[in-house]
Coordinates of C-alpha atoms and ligand atoms in Angstrom, one line a residue:
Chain P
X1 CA -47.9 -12.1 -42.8
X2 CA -49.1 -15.4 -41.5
X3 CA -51.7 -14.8 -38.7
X4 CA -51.5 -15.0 -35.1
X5 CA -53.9 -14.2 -31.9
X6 CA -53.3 -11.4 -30.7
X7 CA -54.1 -9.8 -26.9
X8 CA -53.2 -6.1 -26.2
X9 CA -51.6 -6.2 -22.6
X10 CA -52.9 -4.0 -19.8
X11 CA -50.0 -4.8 -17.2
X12 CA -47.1 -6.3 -17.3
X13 CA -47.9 -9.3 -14.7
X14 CA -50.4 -10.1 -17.6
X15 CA -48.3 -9.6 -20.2
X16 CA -45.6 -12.0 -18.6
X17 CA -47.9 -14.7 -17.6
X18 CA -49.1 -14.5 -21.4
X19 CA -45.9 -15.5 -22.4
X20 CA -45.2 -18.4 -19.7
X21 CA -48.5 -19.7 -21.1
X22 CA -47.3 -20.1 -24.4
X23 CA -43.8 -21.3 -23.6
X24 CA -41.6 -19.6 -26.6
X25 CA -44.8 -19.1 -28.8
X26 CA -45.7 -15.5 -28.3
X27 CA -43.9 -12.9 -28.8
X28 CA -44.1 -8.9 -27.6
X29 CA -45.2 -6.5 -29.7
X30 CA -44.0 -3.0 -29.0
X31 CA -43.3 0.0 -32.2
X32 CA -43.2 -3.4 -34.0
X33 CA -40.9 -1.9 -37.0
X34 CA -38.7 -4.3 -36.3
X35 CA -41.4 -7.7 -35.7
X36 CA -43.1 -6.8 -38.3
X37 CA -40.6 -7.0 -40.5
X38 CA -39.5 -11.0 -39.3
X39 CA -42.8 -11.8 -39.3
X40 CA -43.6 -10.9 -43.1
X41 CA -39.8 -12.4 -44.1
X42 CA -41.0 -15.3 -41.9
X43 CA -37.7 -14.9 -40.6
X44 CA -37.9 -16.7 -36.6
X45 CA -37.6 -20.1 -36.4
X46 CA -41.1 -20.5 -34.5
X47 CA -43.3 -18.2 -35.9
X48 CA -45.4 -16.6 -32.6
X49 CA -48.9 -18.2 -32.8
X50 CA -49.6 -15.2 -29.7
X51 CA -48.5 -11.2 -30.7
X52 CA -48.7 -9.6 -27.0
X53 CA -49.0 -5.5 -27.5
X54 CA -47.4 -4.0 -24.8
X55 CA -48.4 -0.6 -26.1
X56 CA -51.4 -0.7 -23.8
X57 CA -49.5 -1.1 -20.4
X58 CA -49.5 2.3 -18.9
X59 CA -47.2 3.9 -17.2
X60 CA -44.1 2.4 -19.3
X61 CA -43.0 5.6 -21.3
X62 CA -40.9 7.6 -18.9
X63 CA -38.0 9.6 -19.2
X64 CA -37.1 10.9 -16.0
X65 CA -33.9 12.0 -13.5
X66 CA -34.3 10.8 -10.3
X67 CA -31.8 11.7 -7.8
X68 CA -28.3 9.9 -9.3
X69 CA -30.4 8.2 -12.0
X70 CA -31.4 8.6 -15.3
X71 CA -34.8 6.3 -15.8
X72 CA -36.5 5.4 -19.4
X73 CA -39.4 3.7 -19.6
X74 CA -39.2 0.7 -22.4
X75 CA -41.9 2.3 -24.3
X76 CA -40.6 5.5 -24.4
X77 CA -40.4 6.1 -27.9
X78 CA -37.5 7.4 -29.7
X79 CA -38.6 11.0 -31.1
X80 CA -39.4 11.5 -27.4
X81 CA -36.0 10.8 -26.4
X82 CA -34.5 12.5 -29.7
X83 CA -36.6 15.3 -28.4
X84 CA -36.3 15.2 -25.1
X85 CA -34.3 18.2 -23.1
X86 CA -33.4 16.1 -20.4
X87 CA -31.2 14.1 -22.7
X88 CA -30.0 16.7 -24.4
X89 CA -28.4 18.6 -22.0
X90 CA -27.1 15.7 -19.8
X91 CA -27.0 12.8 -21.8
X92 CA -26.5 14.0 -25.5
X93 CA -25.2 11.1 -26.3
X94 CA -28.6 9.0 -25.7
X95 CA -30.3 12.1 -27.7
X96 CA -28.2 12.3 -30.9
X97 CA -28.4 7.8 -31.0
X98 CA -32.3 8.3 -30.9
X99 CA -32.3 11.0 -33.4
X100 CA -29.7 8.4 -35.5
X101 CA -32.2 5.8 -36.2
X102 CA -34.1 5.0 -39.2
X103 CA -36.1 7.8 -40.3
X104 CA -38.9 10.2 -38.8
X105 CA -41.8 7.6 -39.2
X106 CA -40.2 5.1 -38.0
X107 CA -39.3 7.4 -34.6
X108 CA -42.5 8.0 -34.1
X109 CA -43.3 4.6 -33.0
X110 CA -39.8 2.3 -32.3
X111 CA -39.4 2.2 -28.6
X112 CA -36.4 1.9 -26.7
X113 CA -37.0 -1.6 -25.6
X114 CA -37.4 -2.7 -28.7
X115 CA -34.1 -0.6 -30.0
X116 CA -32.5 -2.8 -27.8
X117 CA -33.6 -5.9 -28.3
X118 CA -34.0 -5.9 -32.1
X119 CA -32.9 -8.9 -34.3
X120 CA -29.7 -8.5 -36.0
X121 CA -29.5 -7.1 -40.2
X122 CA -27.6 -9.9 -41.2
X123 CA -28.5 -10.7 -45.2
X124 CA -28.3 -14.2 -44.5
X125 CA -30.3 -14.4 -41.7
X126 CA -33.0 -12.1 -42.9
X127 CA -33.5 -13.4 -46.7
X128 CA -37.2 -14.0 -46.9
X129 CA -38.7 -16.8 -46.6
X130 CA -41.3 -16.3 -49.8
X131 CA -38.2 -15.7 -52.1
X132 CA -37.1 -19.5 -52.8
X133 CA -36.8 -20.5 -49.0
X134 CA -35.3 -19.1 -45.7
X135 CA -31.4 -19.4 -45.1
X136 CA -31.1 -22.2 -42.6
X137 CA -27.9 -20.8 -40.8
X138 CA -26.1 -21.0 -37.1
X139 CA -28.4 -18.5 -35.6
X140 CA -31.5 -20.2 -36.6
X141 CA -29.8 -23.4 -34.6
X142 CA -29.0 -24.8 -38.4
X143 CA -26.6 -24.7 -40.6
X144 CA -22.9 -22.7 -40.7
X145 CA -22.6 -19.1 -40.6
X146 CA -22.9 -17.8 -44.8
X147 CA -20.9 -14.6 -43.7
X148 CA -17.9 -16.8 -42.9
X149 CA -17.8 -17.7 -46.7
X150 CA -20.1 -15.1 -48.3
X151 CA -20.1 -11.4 -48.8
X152 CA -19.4 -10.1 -44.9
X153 CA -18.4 -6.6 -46.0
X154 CA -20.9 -5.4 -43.4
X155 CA -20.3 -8.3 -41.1
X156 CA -18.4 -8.2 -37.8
X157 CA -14.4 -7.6 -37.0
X158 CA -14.4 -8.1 -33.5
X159 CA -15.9 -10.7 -31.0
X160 CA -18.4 -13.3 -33.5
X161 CA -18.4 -16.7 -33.3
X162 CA -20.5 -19.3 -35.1
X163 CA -22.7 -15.9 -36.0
X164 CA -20.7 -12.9 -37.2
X165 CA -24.2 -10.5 -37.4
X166 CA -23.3 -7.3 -35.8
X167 CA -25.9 -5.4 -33.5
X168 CA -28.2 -3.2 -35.1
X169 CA -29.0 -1.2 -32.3
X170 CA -27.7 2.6 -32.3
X171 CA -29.1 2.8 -28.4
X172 CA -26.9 -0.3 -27.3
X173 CA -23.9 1.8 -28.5
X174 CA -24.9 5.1 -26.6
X175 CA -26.0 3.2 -23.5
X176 CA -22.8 1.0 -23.2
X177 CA -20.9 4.7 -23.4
X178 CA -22.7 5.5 -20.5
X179 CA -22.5 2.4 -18.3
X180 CA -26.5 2.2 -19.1
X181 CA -28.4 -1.2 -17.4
X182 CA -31.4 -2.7 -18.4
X183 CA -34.1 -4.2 -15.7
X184 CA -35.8 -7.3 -17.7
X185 CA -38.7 -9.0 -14.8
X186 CA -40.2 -12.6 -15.7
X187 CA -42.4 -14.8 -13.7
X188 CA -39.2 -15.8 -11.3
X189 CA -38.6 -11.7 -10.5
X190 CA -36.6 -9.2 -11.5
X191 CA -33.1 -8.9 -12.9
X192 CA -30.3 -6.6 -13.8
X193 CA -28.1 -6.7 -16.9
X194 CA -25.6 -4.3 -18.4
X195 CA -26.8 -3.3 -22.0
X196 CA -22.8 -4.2 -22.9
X197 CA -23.2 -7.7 -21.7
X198 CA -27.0 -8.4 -23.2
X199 CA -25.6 -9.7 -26.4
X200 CA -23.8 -12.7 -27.3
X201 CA -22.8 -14.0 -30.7
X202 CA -26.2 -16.0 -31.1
X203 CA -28.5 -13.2 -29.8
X204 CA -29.8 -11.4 -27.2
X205 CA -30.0 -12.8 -23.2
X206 CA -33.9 -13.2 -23.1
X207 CA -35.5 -15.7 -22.5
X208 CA -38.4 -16.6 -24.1
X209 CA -40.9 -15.1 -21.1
X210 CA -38.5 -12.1 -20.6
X211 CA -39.8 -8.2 -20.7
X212 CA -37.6 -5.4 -20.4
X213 CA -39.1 -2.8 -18.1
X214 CA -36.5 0.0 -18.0
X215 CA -33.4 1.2 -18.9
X216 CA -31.3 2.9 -16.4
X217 CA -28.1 5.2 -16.3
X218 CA -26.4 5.7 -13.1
X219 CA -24.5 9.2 -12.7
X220 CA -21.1 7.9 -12.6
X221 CA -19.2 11.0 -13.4
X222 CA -20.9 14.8 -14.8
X223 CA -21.8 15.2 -17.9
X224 CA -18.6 15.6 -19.3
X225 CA -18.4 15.6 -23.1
X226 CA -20.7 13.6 -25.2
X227 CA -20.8 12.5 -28.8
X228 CA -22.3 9.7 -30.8
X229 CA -20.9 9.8 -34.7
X230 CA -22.6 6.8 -37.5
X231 CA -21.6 5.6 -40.7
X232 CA -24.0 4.6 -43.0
X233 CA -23.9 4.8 -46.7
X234 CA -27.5 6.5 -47.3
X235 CA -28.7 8.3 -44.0
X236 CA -31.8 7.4 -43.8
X237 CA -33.1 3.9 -44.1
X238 CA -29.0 2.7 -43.6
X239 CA -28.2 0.9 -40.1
X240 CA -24.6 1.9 -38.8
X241 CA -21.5 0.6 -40.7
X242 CA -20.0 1.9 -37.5
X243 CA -20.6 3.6 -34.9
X244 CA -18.9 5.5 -32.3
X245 CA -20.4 6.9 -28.7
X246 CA -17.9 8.7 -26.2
X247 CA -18.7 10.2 -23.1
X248 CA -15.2 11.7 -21.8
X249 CA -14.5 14.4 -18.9
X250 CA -11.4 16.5 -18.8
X251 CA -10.2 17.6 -15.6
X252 CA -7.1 20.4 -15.3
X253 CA -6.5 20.1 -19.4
X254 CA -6.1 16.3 -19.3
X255 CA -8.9 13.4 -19.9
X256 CA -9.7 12.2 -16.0
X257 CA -12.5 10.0 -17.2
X258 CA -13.3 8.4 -20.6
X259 CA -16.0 5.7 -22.2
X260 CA -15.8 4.7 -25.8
X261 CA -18.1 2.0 -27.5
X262 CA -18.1 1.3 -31.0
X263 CA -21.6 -0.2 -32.8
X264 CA -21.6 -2.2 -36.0
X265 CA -18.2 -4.0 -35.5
X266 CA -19.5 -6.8 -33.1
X267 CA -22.3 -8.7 -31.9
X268 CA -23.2 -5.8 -28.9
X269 CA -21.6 -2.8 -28.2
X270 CA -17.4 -3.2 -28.1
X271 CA -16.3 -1.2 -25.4
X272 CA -13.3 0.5 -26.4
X273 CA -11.1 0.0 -23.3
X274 CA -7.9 0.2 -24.6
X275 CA -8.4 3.5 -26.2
X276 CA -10.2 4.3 -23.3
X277 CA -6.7 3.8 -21.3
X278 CA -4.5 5.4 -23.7
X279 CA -6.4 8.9 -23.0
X280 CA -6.5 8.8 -19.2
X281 CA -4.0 11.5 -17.9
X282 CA -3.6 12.9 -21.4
X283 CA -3.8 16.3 -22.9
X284 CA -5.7 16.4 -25.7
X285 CA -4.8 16.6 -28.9
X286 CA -5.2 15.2 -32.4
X287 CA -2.2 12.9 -32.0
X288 CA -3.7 11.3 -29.0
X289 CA -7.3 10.7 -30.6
X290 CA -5.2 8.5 -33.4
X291 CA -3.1 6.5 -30.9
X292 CA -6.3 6.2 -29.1
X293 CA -8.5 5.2 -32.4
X294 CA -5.5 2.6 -33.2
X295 CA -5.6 0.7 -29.6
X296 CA -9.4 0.5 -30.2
X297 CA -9.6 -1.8 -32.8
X298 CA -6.6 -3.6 -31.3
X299 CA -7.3 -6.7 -32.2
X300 CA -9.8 -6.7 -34.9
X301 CA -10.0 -10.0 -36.9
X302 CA -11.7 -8.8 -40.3
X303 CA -13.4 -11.7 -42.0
X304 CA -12.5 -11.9 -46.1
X305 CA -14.4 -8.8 -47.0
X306 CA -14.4 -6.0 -44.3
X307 CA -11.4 -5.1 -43.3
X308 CA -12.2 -1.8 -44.5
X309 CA -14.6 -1.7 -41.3
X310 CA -11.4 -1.2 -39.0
X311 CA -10.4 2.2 -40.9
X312 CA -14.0 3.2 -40.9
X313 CA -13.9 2.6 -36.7
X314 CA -10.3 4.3 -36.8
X315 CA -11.5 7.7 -38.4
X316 CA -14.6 7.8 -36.1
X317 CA -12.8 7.6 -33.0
X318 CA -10.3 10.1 -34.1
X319 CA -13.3 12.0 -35.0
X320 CA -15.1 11.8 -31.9
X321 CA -11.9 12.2 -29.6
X322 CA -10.3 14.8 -31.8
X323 CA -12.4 17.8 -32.3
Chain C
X1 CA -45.4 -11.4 -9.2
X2 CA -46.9 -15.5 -8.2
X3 CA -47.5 -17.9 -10.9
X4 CA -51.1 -18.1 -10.2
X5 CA -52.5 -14.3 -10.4
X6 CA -50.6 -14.9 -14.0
X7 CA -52.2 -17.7 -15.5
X8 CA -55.6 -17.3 -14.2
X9 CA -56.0 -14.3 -16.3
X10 CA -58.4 -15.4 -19.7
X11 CA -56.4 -16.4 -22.6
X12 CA -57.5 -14.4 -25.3
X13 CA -60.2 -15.3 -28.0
X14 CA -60.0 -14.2 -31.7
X15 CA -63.5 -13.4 -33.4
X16 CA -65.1 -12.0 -30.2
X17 CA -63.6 -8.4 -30.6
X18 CA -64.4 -5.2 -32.6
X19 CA -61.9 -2.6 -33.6
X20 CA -63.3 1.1 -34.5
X21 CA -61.0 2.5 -36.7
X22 CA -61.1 6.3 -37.4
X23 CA -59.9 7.0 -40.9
X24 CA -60.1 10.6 -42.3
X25 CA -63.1 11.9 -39.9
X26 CA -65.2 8.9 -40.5
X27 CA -65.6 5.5 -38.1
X28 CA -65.5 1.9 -39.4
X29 CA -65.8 -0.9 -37.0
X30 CA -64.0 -4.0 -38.3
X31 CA -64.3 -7.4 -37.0
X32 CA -61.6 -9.5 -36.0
X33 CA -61.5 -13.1 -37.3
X34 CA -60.3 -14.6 -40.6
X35 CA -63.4 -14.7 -42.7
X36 CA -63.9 -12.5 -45.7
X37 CA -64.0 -9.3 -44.6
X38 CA -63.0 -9.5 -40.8
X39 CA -60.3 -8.0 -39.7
X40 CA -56.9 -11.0 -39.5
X41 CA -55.2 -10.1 -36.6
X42 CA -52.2 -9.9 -38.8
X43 CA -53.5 -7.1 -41.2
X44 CA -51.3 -4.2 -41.9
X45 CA -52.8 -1.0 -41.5
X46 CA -51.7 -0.1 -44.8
X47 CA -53.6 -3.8 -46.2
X48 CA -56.3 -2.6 -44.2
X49 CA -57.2 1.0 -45.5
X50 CA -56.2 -0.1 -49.1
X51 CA -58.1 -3.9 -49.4
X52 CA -60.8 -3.8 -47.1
X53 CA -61.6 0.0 -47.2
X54 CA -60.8 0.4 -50.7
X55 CA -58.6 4.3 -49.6
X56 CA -56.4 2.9 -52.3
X57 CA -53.7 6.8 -52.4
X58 CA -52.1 4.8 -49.9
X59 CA -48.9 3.6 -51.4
X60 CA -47.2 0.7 -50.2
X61 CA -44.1 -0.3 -51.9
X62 CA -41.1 -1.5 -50.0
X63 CA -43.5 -3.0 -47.3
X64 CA -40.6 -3.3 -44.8
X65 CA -40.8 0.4 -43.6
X66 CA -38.0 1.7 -45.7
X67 CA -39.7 3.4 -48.5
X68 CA -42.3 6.3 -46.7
X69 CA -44.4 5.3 -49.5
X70 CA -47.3 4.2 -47.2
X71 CA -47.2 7.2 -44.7
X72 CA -50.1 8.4 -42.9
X73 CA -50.8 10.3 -40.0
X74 CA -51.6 8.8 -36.3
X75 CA -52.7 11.9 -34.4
X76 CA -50.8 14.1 -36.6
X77 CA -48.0 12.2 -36.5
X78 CA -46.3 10.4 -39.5
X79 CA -46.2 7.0 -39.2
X80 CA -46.0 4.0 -41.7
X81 CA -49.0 1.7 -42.1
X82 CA -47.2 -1.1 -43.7
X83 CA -45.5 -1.1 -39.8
X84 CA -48.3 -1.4 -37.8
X85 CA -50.7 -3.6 -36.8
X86 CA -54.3 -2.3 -37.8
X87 CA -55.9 -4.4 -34.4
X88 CA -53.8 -1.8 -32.1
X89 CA -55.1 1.4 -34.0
X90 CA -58.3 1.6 -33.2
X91 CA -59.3 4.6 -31.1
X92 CA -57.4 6.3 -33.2
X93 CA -57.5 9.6 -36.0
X94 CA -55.5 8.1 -39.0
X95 CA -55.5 10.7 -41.8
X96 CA -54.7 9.5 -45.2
X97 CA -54.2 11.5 -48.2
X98 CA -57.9 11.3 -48.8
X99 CA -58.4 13.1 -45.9
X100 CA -56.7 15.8 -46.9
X101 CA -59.2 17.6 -49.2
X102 CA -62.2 20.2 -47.9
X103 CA -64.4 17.7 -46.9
X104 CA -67.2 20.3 -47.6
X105 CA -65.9 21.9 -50.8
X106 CA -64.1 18.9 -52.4
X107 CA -60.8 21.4 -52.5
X108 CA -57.6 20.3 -52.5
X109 CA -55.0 20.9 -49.4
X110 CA -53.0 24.1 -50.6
X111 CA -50.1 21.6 -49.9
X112 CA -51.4 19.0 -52.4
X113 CA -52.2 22.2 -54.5
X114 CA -48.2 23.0 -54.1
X115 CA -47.2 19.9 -55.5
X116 CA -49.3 20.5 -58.4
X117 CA -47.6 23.7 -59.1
X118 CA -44.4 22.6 -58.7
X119 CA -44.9 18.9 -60.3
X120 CA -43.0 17.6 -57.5
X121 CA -43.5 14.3 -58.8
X122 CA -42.9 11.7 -62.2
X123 CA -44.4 8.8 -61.3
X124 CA -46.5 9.8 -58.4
X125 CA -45.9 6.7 -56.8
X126 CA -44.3 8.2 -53.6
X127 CA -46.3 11.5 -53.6
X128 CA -48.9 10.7 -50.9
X129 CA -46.5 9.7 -48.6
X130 CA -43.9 12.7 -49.0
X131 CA -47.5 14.8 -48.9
X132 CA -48.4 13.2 -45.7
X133 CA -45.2 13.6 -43.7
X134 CA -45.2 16.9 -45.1
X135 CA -48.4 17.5 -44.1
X136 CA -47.2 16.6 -40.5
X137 CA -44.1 18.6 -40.3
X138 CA -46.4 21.5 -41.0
X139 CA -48.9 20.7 -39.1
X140 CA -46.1 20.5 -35.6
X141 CA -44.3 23.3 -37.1
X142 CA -46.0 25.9 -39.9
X143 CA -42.4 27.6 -40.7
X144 CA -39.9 25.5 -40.9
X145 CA -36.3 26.0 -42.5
X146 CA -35.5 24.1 -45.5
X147 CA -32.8 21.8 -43.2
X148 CA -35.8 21.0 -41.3
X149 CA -38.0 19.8 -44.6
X150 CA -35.0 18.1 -45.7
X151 CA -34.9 15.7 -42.3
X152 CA -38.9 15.7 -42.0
X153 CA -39.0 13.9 -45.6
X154 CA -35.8 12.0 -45.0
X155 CA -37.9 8.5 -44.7
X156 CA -39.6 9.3 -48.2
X157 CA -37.9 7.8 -50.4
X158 CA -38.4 9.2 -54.5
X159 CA -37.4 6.7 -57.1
X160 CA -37.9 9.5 -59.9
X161 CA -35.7 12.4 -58.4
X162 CA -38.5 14.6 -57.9
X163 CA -37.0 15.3 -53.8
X164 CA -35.8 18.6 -55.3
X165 CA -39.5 19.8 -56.6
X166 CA -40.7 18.6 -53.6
X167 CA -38.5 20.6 -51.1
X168 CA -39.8 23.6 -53.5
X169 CA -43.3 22.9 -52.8
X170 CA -43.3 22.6 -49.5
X171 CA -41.6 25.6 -48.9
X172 CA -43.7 27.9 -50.9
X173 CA -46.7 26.3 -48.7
X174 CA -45.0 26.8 -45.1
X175 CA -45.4 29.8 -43.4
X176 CA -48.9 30.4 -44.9
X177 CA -51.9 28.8 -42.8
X178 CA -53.6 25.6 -44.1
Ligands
FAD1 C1 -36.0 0.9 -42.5 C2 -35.5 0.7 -41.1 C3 -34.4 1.4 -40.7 C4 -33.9 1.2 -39.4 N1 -32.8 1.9 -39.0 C5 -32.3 1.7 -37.8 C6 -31.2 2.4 -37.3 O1 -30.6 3.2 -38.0 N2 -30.7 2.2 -36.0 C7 -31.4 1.3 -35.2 O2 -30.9 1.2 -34.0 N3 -32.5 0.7 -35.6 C8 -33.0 0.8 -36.8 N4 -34.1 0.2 -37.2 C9 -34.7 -0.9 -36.4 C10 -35.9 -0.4 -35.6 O3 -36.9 -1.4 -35.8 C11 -35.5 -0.2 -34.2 O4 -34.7 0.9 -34.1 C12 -36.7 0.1 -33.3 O5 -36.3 0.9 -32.2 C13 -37.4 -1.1 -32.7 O6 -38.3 -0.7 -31.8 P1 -39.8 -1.3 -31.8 O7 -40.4 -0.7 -30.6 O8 -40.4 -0.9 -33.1 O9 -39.5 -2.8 -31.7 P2 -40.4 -4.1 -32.0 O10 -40.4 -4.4 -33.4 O11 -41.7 -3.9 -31.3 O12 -39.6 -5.2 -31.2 C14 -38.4 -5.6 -31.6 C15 -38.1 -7.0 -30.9 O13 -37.9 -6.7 -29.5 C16 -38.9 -7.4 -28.8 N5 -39.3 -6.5 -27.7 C17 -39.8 -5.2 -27.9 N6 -40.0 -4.6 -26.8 C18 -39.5 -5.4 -25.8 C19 -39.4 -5.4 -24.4 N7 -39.8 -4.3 -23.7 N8 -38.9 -6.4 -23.7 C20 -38.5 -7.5 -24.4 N9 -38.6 -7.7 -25.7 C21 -39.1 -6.6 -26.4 C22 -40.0 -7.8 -29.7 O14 -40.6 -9.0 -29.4 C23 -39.2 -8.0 -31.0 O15 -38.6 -9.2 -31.1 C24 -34.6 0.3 -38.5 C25 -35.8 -0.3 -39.0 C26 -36.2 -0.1 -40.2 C27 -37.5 -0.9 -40.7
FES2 S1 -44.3 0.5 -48.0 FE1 -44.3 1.1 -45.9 S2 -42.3 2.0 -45.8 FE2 -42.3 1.2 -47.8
FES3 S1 -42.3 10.4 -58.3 FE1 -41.8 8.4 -58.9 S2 -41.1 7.6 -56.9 FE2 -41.3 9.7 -56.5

């Protein structure tokens, strides 16, 4: 890794005007499993001259109900939420995500903040810089998009566009299934975003002296039923292929509420609304969960080499909505 | 928040600051800068304990955090050191696979002693790391069922197949103190 300064943060006021100062040339620290990994591929187009920990603000690593909200702290770190009992008797879905990622290690220190706002997997986009030069592509602001041409068998089906990365993140999927919003402050104040709308095809909407603070879940409707199902080839180390968070609620025998996002088939979360729609009103059964699974990916445009994606989402959602 | 309280705050200044790092029991206090020796803010933990310390039984392999190989323990906790920043560890217990030994009597961890028995290894070249984050499962819980072995070493990866021999080992260790 090339060096940098580096400052550990005590608030966040000084960990914002840190990165004002620097205009786009430090960067937050948090688990840093993902960071780390850019900075020793030498991955970001401006390499951070400034590394801000924000490990050493206190105060940041809540998980707590309050009234009709669930609250999480960015730092809160993933084994707390994969262990916490909160989530996992009122918002399994959140808990079985977090319990998802990566491997025990790496638990111990990701956060959720940085779950969220990790870089995307993309081969392209990643190749190293040491190993014969970095792949100047559409998300670096040069170049086309390799997937487009190359080998996209784990690229997206569904919503990319000059980029066809997917989002790594397995909490992005669980949050979206629960109507989850993020509160990001900056030197102008603070502002909400819906962690379904925080990705575009070209990355995440931060700006450059951008923190997220919290994560929130409002209490739309009870519990209901929650699952969270991933695809990965070996468990482990392996990101989602696909992923599949539902949160349903069944009232008299028949689905009277139902969320459904899908992770690794687009550049955030997809909301599955059409599937969504299909089981309002409905008893049900296996039948349904297919006709459901089948208006998710409604309108999946595979690229040359993953089509195999949509039956991977397909059996997953019939999965998830089935038993 | 006003743009003034935020930018009057000092900028900070590399080479001015010392880091006390606590590796296995015993305190080291590193100074940051770039000359030989000092402590680069962009030093691994895993560069650190293996280059400048010279506690070489930590692996690191994959150096990406995919591997294990590198695991050692924060406060009892496995983490991987080829992941984090030495500058933010100080304060600190890191426990390597040095540590693990009788300080006094020089004996091995009965769990170390376990993967001798077993030879839950080929290579060796992952065996501190799947000793470490064994060493942690046992450490948060002393009994646990082979399922829960099985997901404690599931970031240890063995390039040699030896993940059977290993689960063995571990298992004739837990439930016993130590
Ligand atoms: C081998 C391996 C396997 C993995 N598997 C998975 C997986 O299966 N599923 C998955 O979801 N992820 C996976 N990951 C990605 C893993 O890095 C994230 O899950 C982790 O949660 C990132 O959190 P962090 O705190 O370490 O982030 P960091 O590395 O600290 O930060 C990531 C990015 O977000 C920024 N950032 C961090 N916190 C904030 C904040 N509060 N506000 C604004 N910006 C912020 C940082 O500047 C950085 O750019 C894997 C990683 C590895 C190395
Ligand atoms: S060397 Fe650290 S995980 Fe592979
Ligand atoms: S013994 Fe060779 S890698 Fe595990």
């Amino acid at each position: 890794m090339k060096t940098f300064d580096h400052y550990d943060a005590h608030s966040l006021d000084e960990a914002l005007g840190l990165l004002a100062n620097r205009c786009g040339k430090a960067r937050i620290n948090a688990g840093g499993t993902d960071l780390l990994g850019l900075l020793k591929d030498g991955v970001l187009p401006r390499y951070p001259e400034l590394i801000v920990n924000i490990k050493t603000i206190p105060g940041l690593g809540y998980i707590e109900e309050d009234g009709e909200r669930l609250r999480i702290g960015a730092l809160a770190r993933l084994c707390e939420l994969a262990g916490s009992k909160l989530l996992r008797e009122r918002y399994a879905v959140l808990c079985e995500a977090a319990g998802a990622v990566a491997g025990p290690q790496i638990r111990n220190v990701a956060t959720v903040g940085g779950n969220l706002c990790q870089d995307v997997r993309c081969w392209y986009y990643r190749y190293p810089a040491h190993l014969g030069g970095t792949m100047e592509c559409a998300r670096k602001g040069r170049g086309p998009c390799f997937a487009i041409k190359g080998d996209n068998r784990y690229h997206a089906i569904l919503g990319g566009r000059k980029c066809f990365a997917v989002c790594p993140s397995d909490l992005a999927v669980a949050f979206a299934a629960l109507g989850g919003q993020m509160t990001i402050v900056s030197p102008r104040g603070e502002r909400k975003i819906a962690v379904g709308d925080f990705y575009s095809p070209l990355g995440n909407g931060l700006a450059d002296d951008e923190i997220v603070k919290e994560i929130d879940v409002a209490k739309a409707f009870g519990p209901g039923r929650q699952r969270f199902l991933k695809f990965t080839v070996r468990k482990p180390i392996d990101f989602a292929i696909v992923s599949v968070a539902a949160v349903t609620e069944e009232k008299n025998g028949v689905f009277a509420n139902a969320r459904i996002a899908i992770g690794g088939v687009a550049p955030g979360p997809f909301r599955a609304e059409k599937a969504e729609e299909k089981l309002i009103g409905k008893k049900p059964s296996e039948a349904l969960a297919a006709e459901a699974a089948e208006a998710a990916v409604e309108g999946a445009r595979p690229l040359s080499k993953n089509g195999w994606k949509i039956e991977v989402a397909k059996a997953l959602i019939t999965r998830v909505i089935g038993s | 928040m006003s743009r003034e309280n935020i930018e009057s705050r000092n900028e900070p200044v590399a080479g001015e600051k010392l880091i006390e790092l606590r590796v296995n029991s015993q305190v080291y206090v590193l100074r940051v800068g770039r000359g030989p020796g000092e402590l680069d803010p962009a030093h691994t933990l895993a560069f650190t304990l293996r280059e400048t310390l010279g506690l070489t039984g930590t692996k690191v392999s994959c150096d990406k955090g995919a591997c294990g190989g590198c695991t050692v323990l924060r406060e009892a906790e496995a983490v991987l050191s080829c992941m984090l920043l030495t500058i933010e560890c100080g304060g600190k217990e890191i426990t390597t696979i040095e540590g693990l030994k009788d300080a006094k009597t020089g004996a091995l961890d009965p769990l170390q002693q376990s993967f001798i028995d077993h030879s839950a290894f080929q290579c060796g070249y992952c065996t501190p790391g799947m000793i470490m984050s064994s060493k942690a499962l046992l450490t948060a819980n002393p009994s646990p069922a082979e399922e829960e072995i099985k997901e404690a070493l599931s970031g240890n990866f063995c390039r040699c197949i030896s993940q059977y021999q290993v689960v063995e080992a571990v298992k004739a260790v837990s439930g016993k103190k130590g």
